[in-house]
Structure formats: structure tokens, C-alpha cells
């Protein structure tokens, strides 16, 4: 049975647990505001009538309020507001921290469309198909101006910025089609920049994936791009060229040539690919060529996804065959 807030036309549908938490906080704040506003209005009228001037010669006399009355009307609002702050902080941190099991999808805003990309490189325009009950993390950027990714039914909204990445996450718990809007004025056709998030049952989602043609919509994988751009000739342990080893670097701090430190995240990797000399790692020369103009935003996202997947174990595995080959070449008669 639907609650009144699910069907009341002033409020959008709620399709995530986070949306329900946000609405509960909102309705609590709204109810509290209405209660105290009404209470104050009633008391103003009551005291205006109760203590009105009875005749012209009547003179008011000073009133001395008790200390406990002062404490009471100070402490009660303080406790209420601190409770609302704690509740709001809890909801905020839940909204900003994707679960560890979230699957990463990619979004690129462009006047005037949303380009969606699945982890395997499949692409959609103004639509994103996702399975119900699965946590989805969106890594987003813009090709031109500032956009804003807004899905009212999920109660999520995040600015999409050119030249850097922003993230949001959701976990839909109701099958259906939910409207997507750009909530930032981005040009003459801003009102047309919409789309939809289509939430399917897991078996229906798998059937949808199986029914899609991959070639026209597929983006090259990050590993393919890593090889195509010749990144693998320098960024590996057996390379003769001095370059940072990328395996296991994501999520860690690195020391730069100027003595400062920086966290290796998506934005740092993006900047290092497009402008390698901007934040040079200590101990290395600025010899890396830029990939600016050689990769699209979708390909850049795939490349970053591949770099994030590299671990020290993959480095050891890739180095082992090379060492075996070198040893074989040194054997007599080989």
C-alpha cells in the first residue's frame, strides 16, 4: 500500500531508500517549522489580548522571568536543532559515500545530451539501463559547459563539470522508468537535455544486455587504449624508460617534484594523461607526451578505469613472462 507522500502530486515518486530518508528528514523539518510557527502565532495573539492595556492610566510593570524558564526555551531548541543536524549529517554522508559493491558507470554531459557508458564499453544516449537492487556509482564529466545530473525519484543531484570528475550513487529498489533532468542552465536547448533511468529486474537487465549489438556502441577498453597509446612501453617494471609504475597506485598519496603530496584519484589521473607536466612525480623527468586530442571523453573514462584496476599482483604477473623470455634467450643453443 502506497503512502500518501508516494502519490501526492506535489512530491515526485520515491524509488530509493535514500529518497525515503531525505523525505523523512524534510517532512520532519517542515512539520517542526509549522508547529512552532503556529505556536508562536497563537501565543502572540493570546498575550496581546491577555495583557492588553485596560485603561489610559494603566502603566506596564517590569516582569522578571525565572532562570529555569530562560534555560528551558534555550535548551529545547538547541537539542532539537542538534538532533536535526546529526540526522542531516548522517543522510549527507550516506548520499556521498558509495557502497563498496557499487558498479561504476560513466556519464558525459554534452550540449544537449547525456552520453551513458556501461562498464563493458556499451553506450546509450539519454538513457541508462540498470538492474534493480544494485548500487550504481556514476563517474561524470562534461565536454563543454557545466551541467547538473538530477533524478528526482532518487533524490540525487550533482553538478557535471568540464575538465574534472564528480560522482554520485544510487540504488533503485523499484522497477520503472524515472526522469532525468539537467538542473543547470547550459544553453539555448537546456530544456531538451533530459533522459531516463530505466530500472529492470536482474534477469530482464541481462536479457537487455544480451540483445544489444556491441560493435556500433562499444568503446575501446582501457587495456586496448593503454597499448594503443604506447603507455605500456614506459609504465611497466621491465621498461628501460624511467616512468612511475602504475600498478596499485590508485588511492595512494604520491610525492611530487615540488615536495608536495597528492592523492591519486580520478581527477589526478585525468590531469596526468592530458597534461603530464602539471604535477610531475618526484624523481622523474617530464618526457611523457600528452594524450590531449587523441582520446575522447568516453575513452578517457575507460583508460582511467583500467588504471584503477591495476594491482601489484598484475605487475608481477606481467613481469614474469618477460623474465622467462630473457632467461631463455641466454641459454646456449637457444
Tab-separated table of N, CA, C and O in Angstrom, residues 58-126:
chain	number	residue	atom	x	y	z
A	58	UNK	N	-3.296	53.066	32.873
A	58	UNK	CA	-2.563	51.844	33.211
A	58	UNK	C	-1.139	51.910	32.667
A	58	UNK	O	-0.921	52.255	31.501
A	59	UNK	N	-0.182	51.596	33.508
A	59	UNK	CA	1.234	51.614	33.132
A	59	UNK	C	1.803	50.210	33.331
A	59	UNK	O	1.547	49.571	34.355
A	60	UNK	N	2.548	49.752	32.348
A	60	UNK	CA	3.135	48.425	32.447
A	60	UNK	C	4.167	48.343	33.553
A	60	UNK	O	4.802	49.338	33.899
A	61	UNK	N	4.342	47.177	34.097
A	61	UNK	CA	5.340	46.984	35.134
A	61	UNK	C	6.328	45.907	34.698
A	61	UNK	O	5.966	44.982	33.957
A	62	UNK	N	7.562	46.034	35.100
A	62	UNK	CA	8.590	45.075	34.650
A	62	UNK	C	8.300	43.662	35.130
A	62	UNK	O	7.810	43.446	36.229
A	63	UNK	N	8.609	42.715	34.270
A	63	UNK	CA	8.435	41.300	34.589
A	63	UNK	C	9.816	40.671	34.729
A	63	UNK	O	10.724	40.927	33.940
A	64	UNK	N	9.976	39.819	35.705
A	64	UNK	CA	11.238	39.122	35.924
A	64	UNK	C	11.021	37.635	35.702
A	64	UNK	O	10.361	36.974	36.498
A	65	UNK	N	11.557	37.146	34.580
A	65	UNK	CA	11.391	35.725	34.241
A	65	UNK	C	12.349	34.889	35.079
A	65	UNK	O	13.490	35.296	35.360
A	66	UNK	N	11.895	33.703	35.453
A	66	UNK	CA	12.734	32.803	36.220
A	66	UNK	C	13.869	32.234	35.381
A	66	UNK	O	13.757	32.099	34.162
A	67	UNK	N	14.968	31.912	36.027
A	67	UNK	CA	16.140	31.397	35.322
A	67	UNK	C	15.841	30.085	34.607
A	67	UNK	O	16.343	29.831	33.504
A	68	UNK	N	14.980	29.267	35.224
A	68	UNK	CA	14.690	27.978	34.599
A	68	UNK	C	13.844	28.136	33.339
A	68	UNK	O	13.945	27.323	32.424
A	69	UNK	N	13.024	29.177	33.299
A	69	UNK	CA	12.275	29.454	32.078
A	69	UNK	C	13.220	29.848	30.947
A	69	UNK	O	13.081	29.400	29.807
A	70	UNK	N	14.222	30.671	31.263
A	70	UNK	CA	15.223	31.075	30.267
A	70	UNK	C	16.001	29.857	29.762
A	70	UNK	O	16.250	29.705	28.561
A	71	UNK	N	16.396	28.999	30.709
A	71	UNK	CA	17.147	27.805	30.336
A	71	UNK	C	16.302	26.889	29.457
A	71	UNK	O	16.781	26.347	28.450
A	72	UNK	N	15.031	26.736	29.821
A	72	UNK	CA	14.153	25.826	29.088
A	72	UNK	C	13.989	26.238	27.639
A	72	UNK	O	14.155	25.419	26.725
A	73	UNK	N	13.665	27.538	27.393
A	73	UNK	CA	13.432	27.925	25.999
A	73	UNK	C	14.730	28.127	25.203
A	73	UNK	O	14.699	28.430	24.031
A	74	UNK	N	15.866	27.975	25.872
A	74	UNK	CA	17.147	27.962	25.158
A	74	UNK	C	17.615	26.536	24.862
A	74	UNK	O	18.105	26.232	23.772
A	75	UNK	N	17.451	25.654	25.864
A	75	UNK	CA	17.959	24.291	25.725
A	75	UNK	C	17.111	23.465	24.770
A	75	UNK	O	17.650	22.709	23.934
A	76	UNK	N	15.790	23.589	24.847
A	76	UNK	CA	14.918	22.772	23.989
A	76	UNK	C	15.182	23.023	22.497
A	76	UNK	O	15.398	22.071	21.738
A	77	UNK	N	15.212	24.286	22.015
A	77	UNK	CA	15.561	24.493	20.593
A	77	UNK	C	16.956	23.996	20.242
A	77	UNK	O	17.175	23.481	19.141
A	78	UNK	N	17.911	24.148	21.198
A	78	UNK	CA	19.273	23.678	20.931
A	78	UNK	C	19.295	22.173	20.715
A	78	UNK	O	19.927	21.678	19.765
A	79	UNK	N	18.612	21.425	21.568
A	79	UNK	CA	18.576	19.967	21.437
A	79	UNK	C	17.906	19.561	20.133
A	79	UNK	O	18.382	18.657	19.420
A	80	UNK	N	16.815	20.218	19.789
A	80	UNK	CA	16.104	19.897	18.544
A	80	UNK	C	16.990	20.159	17.329
A	80	UNK	O	17.095	19.327	16.424
A	81	UNK	N	17.651	21.305	17.313
A	81	UNK	CA	18.491	21.663	16.163
A	81	UNK	C	19.717	20.758	16.060
A	81	UNK	O	20.134	20.387	14.950
A	82	UNK	N	20.312	20.396	17.205
A	82	UNK	CA	21.446	19.473	17.159
A	82	UNK	C	21.013	18.100	16.659
A	82	UNK	O	21.748	17.436	15.915
A	83	UNK	N	19.814	17.669	17.053
A	83	UNK	CA	19.286	16.403	16.543
A	83	UNK	C	19.072	16.445	15.041
A	83	UNK	O	19.406	15.491	14.328
A	84	UNK	N	18.517	17.559	14.544
A	84	UNK	CA	18.328	17.705	13.096
A	84	UNK	C	19.667	17.741	12.364
A	84	UNK	O	19.808	17.170	11.277
A	85	UNK	N	20.666	18.398	12.979
A	85	UNK	CA	21.994	18.443	12.359
A	85	UNK	C	22.593	17.040	12.261
A	85	UNK	O	23.142	16.654	11.217
A	86	UNK	N	22.502	16.261	13.344
A	86	UNK	CA	23.047	14.901	13.336
A	86	UNK	C	22.334	14.036	12.308
A	86	UNK	O	22.969	13.264	11.577
A	87	UNK	N	21.017	14.153	12.233
A	87	UNK	CA	20.237	13.400	11.248
A	87	UNK	C	20.637	13.801	9.834
A	87	UNK	O	20.880	12.961	8.966
A	88	UNK	N	20.736	15.108	9.591
A	88	UNK	CA	21.123	15.589	8.263
A	88	UNK	C	22.527	15.164	7.877
A	88	UNK	O	22.788	14.810	6.732
A	89	UNK	N	23.464	15.187	8.857
A	89	UNK	CA	24.834	14.752	8.575
A	89	UNK	C	24.866	13.278	8.212
A	89	UNK	O	25.600	12.868	7.296
A	90	UNK	N	24.080	12.456	8.911
A	90	UNK	CA	24.020	11.031	8.605
A	90	UNK	C	23.525	10.801	7.179
A	90	UNK	O	24.113	10.028	6.413
A	91	UNK	N	22.446	11.497	6.792
A	91	UNK	CA	21.910	11.352	5.439
A	91	UNK	C	22.914	11.854	4.404
A	91	UNK	O	23.109	11.244	3.344
A	92	UNK	N	23.604	12.960	4.718
A	92	UNK	CA	24.588	13.519	3.786
A	92	UNK	C	25.721	12.539	3.516
A	92	UNK	O	26.102	12.310	2.360
A	93	UNK	N	26.271	11.949	4.578
A	93	UNK	CA	27.388	11.020	4.394
A	93	UNK	C	26.937	9.751	3.661
A	93	UNK	O	27.700	9.189	2.865
A	94	UNK	N	25.719	9.306	3.917
A	94	UNK	CA	25.203	8.160	3.170
A	94	UNK	C	25.072	8.487	1.687
A	94	UNK	O	25.340	7.644	0.820
A	95	UNK	N	24.658	9.705	1.383
A	95	UNK	CA	24.469	10.110	-0.013
A	95	UNK	C	25.797	10.309	-0.734
A	95	UNK	O	25.870	10.154	-1.957
A	96	UNK	N	26.862	10.636	0.003
A	96	UNK	CA	28.135	10.964	-0.625
A	96	UNK	C	29.107	9.792	-0.679
A	96	UNK	O	30.132	9.884	-1.352
A	97	UNK	N	28.820	8.702	0.044
A	97	UNK	CA	29.765	7.577	0.091
A	97	UNK	C	29.163	6.346	-0.570
A	97	UNK	O	28.312	5.678	0.011
A	98	UNK	N	29.588	6.041	-1.787
A	98	UNK	CA	29.056	4.845	-2.461
A	98	UNK	C	29.453	3.578	-1.711
A	98	UNK	O	30.555	3.505	-1.156
A	99	UNK	N	28.593	2.572	-1.678
A	99	UNK	CA	28.958	1.292	-1.049
A	99	UNK	C	30.113	0.626	-1.797
A	99	UNK	O	30.368	0.927	-2.972
A	100	UNK	N	30.794	-0.271	-1.120
A	100	UNK	CA	31.949	-0.939	-1.722
A	100	UNK	C	31.555	-1.843	-2.891
A	100	UNK	O	32.390	-2.133	-3.761
A	101	UNK	N	30.285	-2.283	-2.933
A	101	UNK	CA	29.860	-3.169	-4.009
A	101	UNK	C	29.254	-2.421	-5.197
A	101	UNK	O	28.691	-3.036	-6.097
A	102	UNK	N	29.365	-1.078	-5.195
A	102	UNK	CA	28.777	-0.288	-6.283
A	102	UNK	C	29.504	-0.549	-7.597
A	102	UNK	O	30.736	-0.604	-7.641
A	103	UNK	N	28.733	-0.714	-8.672
A	103	UNK	CA	29.289	-0.883	-10.017
A	103	UNK	C	29.415	0.496	-10.664
A	103	UNK	O	28.492	1.302	-10.598
A	104	UNK	N	30.552	0.761	-11.284
A	104	UNK	CA	30.840	2.083	-11.824
A	104	UNK	C	30.384	2.209	-13.274
A	104	UNK	O	30.792	1.436	-14.138
A	105	UNK	N	29.518	3.184	-13.514
A	105	UNK	CA	29.080	3.561	-14.856
A	105	UNK	C	29.628	4.966	-15.127
A	105	UNK	O	30.075	5.652	-14.208
A	106	UNK	N	29.558	5.376	-16.394
A	106	UNK	CA	30.162	6.653	-16.763
A	106	UNK	C	29.143	7.527	-17.485
A	106	UNK	O	28.342	7.049	-18.277
A	107	UNK	N	29.198	8.830	-17.166
A	107	UNK	CA	28.272	9.791	-17.753
A	107	UNK	C	29.072	10.971	-18.293
A	107	UNK	O	29.931	11.520	-17.597
A	108	UNK	N	28.780	11.344	-19.536
A	108	UNK	CA	29.391	12.522	-20.141
A	108	UNK	C	28.283	13.461	-20.597
A	108	UNK	O	27.426	13.082	-21.395
A	109	UNK	N	28.285	14.674	-20.063
A	109	UNK	CA	27.319	15.676	-20.477
A	109	UNK	C	27.833	16.467	-21.662
A	109	UNK	O	29.020	16.809	-21.717
A	110	UNK	N	26.945	16.734	-22.605
A	110	UNK	CA	27.323	17.495	-23.789
A	110	UNK	C	26.083	18.236	-24.281
A	110	UNK	O	24.987	17.686	-24.278
A	111	UNK	N	26.255	19.474	-24.675
A	111	UNK	CA	25.102	20.220	-25.198
A	111	UNK	C	24.537	19.506	-26.421
A	111	UNK	O	25.204	19.419	-27.450
A	112	UNK	N	23.335	18.971	-26.355
A	112	UNK	CA	22.442	18.923	-25.210
A	112	UNK	C	21.976	17.497	-25.082
A	112	UNK	O	20.859	17.139	-25.483
A	113	UNK	N	22.814	16.658	-24.519
A	113	UNK	CA	22.517	15.234	-24.365
A	113	UNK	C	23.337	14.656	-23.220
A	113	UNK	O	24.321	15.246	-22.768
A	114	UNK	N	22.886	13.476	-22.764
A	114	UNK	CA	23.641	12.698	-21.793
A	114	UNK	C	24.160	11.440	-22.481
A	114	UNK	O	23.386	10.682	-23.041
A	115	UNK	N	25.470	11.245	-22.441
A	115	UNK	CA	26.072	10.047	-23.020
A	115	UNK	C	26.448	9.104	-21.878
A	115	UNK	O	27.301	9.419	-21.048
A	116	UNK	N	25.759	7.964	-21.850
A	116	UNK	CA	25.966	6.991	-20.767
A	116	UNK	C	26.849	5.848	-21.269
A	116	UNK	O	26.754	5.450	-22.427
A	117	UNK	N	27.660	5.326	-20.377
A	117	UNK	CA	28.566	4.255	-20.761
A	117	UNK	C	28.586	3.177	-19.682
A	117	UNK	O	28.805	3.462	-18.508
A	118	UNK	N	28.348	1.935	-20.095
A	118	UNK	CA	28.378	0.800	-19.184
A	118	UNK	C	29.830	0.374	-18.934
A	118	UNK	O	30.739	0.730	-19.701
A	119	UNK	N	30.088	-0.387	-17.889
A	119	UNK	CA	31.466	-0.805	-17.591
A	119	UNK	C	32.153	-1.541	-18.730
A	119	UNK	O	33.376	-1.471	-18.874
A	120	UNK	N	31.370	-2.275	-19.563
A	120	UNK	CA	31.987	-3.024	-20.657
A	120	UNK	C	32.143	-2.198	-21.926
A	120	UNK	O	32.558	-2.719	-22.962
A	121	UNK	N	31.833	-0.898	-21.877
A	121	UNK	CA	32.017	-0.021	-23.031
A	121	UNK	C	30.763	0.235	-23.841
A	121	UNK	O	30.786	1.073	-24.746
A	122	UNK	N	29.663	-0.429	-23.552
A	122	UNK	CA	28.412	-0.166	-24.269
A	122	UNK	C	27.937	1.241	-23.932
A	122	UNK	O	28.065	1.696	-22.791
A	123	UNK	N	27.339	1.887	-24.929
A	123	UNK	CA	26.917	3.264	-24.736
A	123	UNK	C	25.426	3.440	-25.003
A	123	UNK	O	24.835	2.716	-25.795
A	124	UNK	N	24.867	4.446	-24.333
A	124	UNK	CA	23.489	4.848	-24.561
A	124	UNK	C	23.433	6.375	-24.604
A	124	UNK	O	24.300	7.050	-24.028
A	125	UNK	N	22.424	6.898	-25.266
A	125	UNK	CA	22.211	8.333	-25.322
A	125	UNK	C	20.901	8.648	-24.602
A	125	UNK	O	19.834	8.136	-24.976
A	126	UNK	N	20.988	9.472	-23.555
A	126	UNK	CA	19.818	9.942	-22.793
A	126	UNK	C	19.044	8.814	-22.113
A	126	UNK	O	17.905	9.024	-21.695
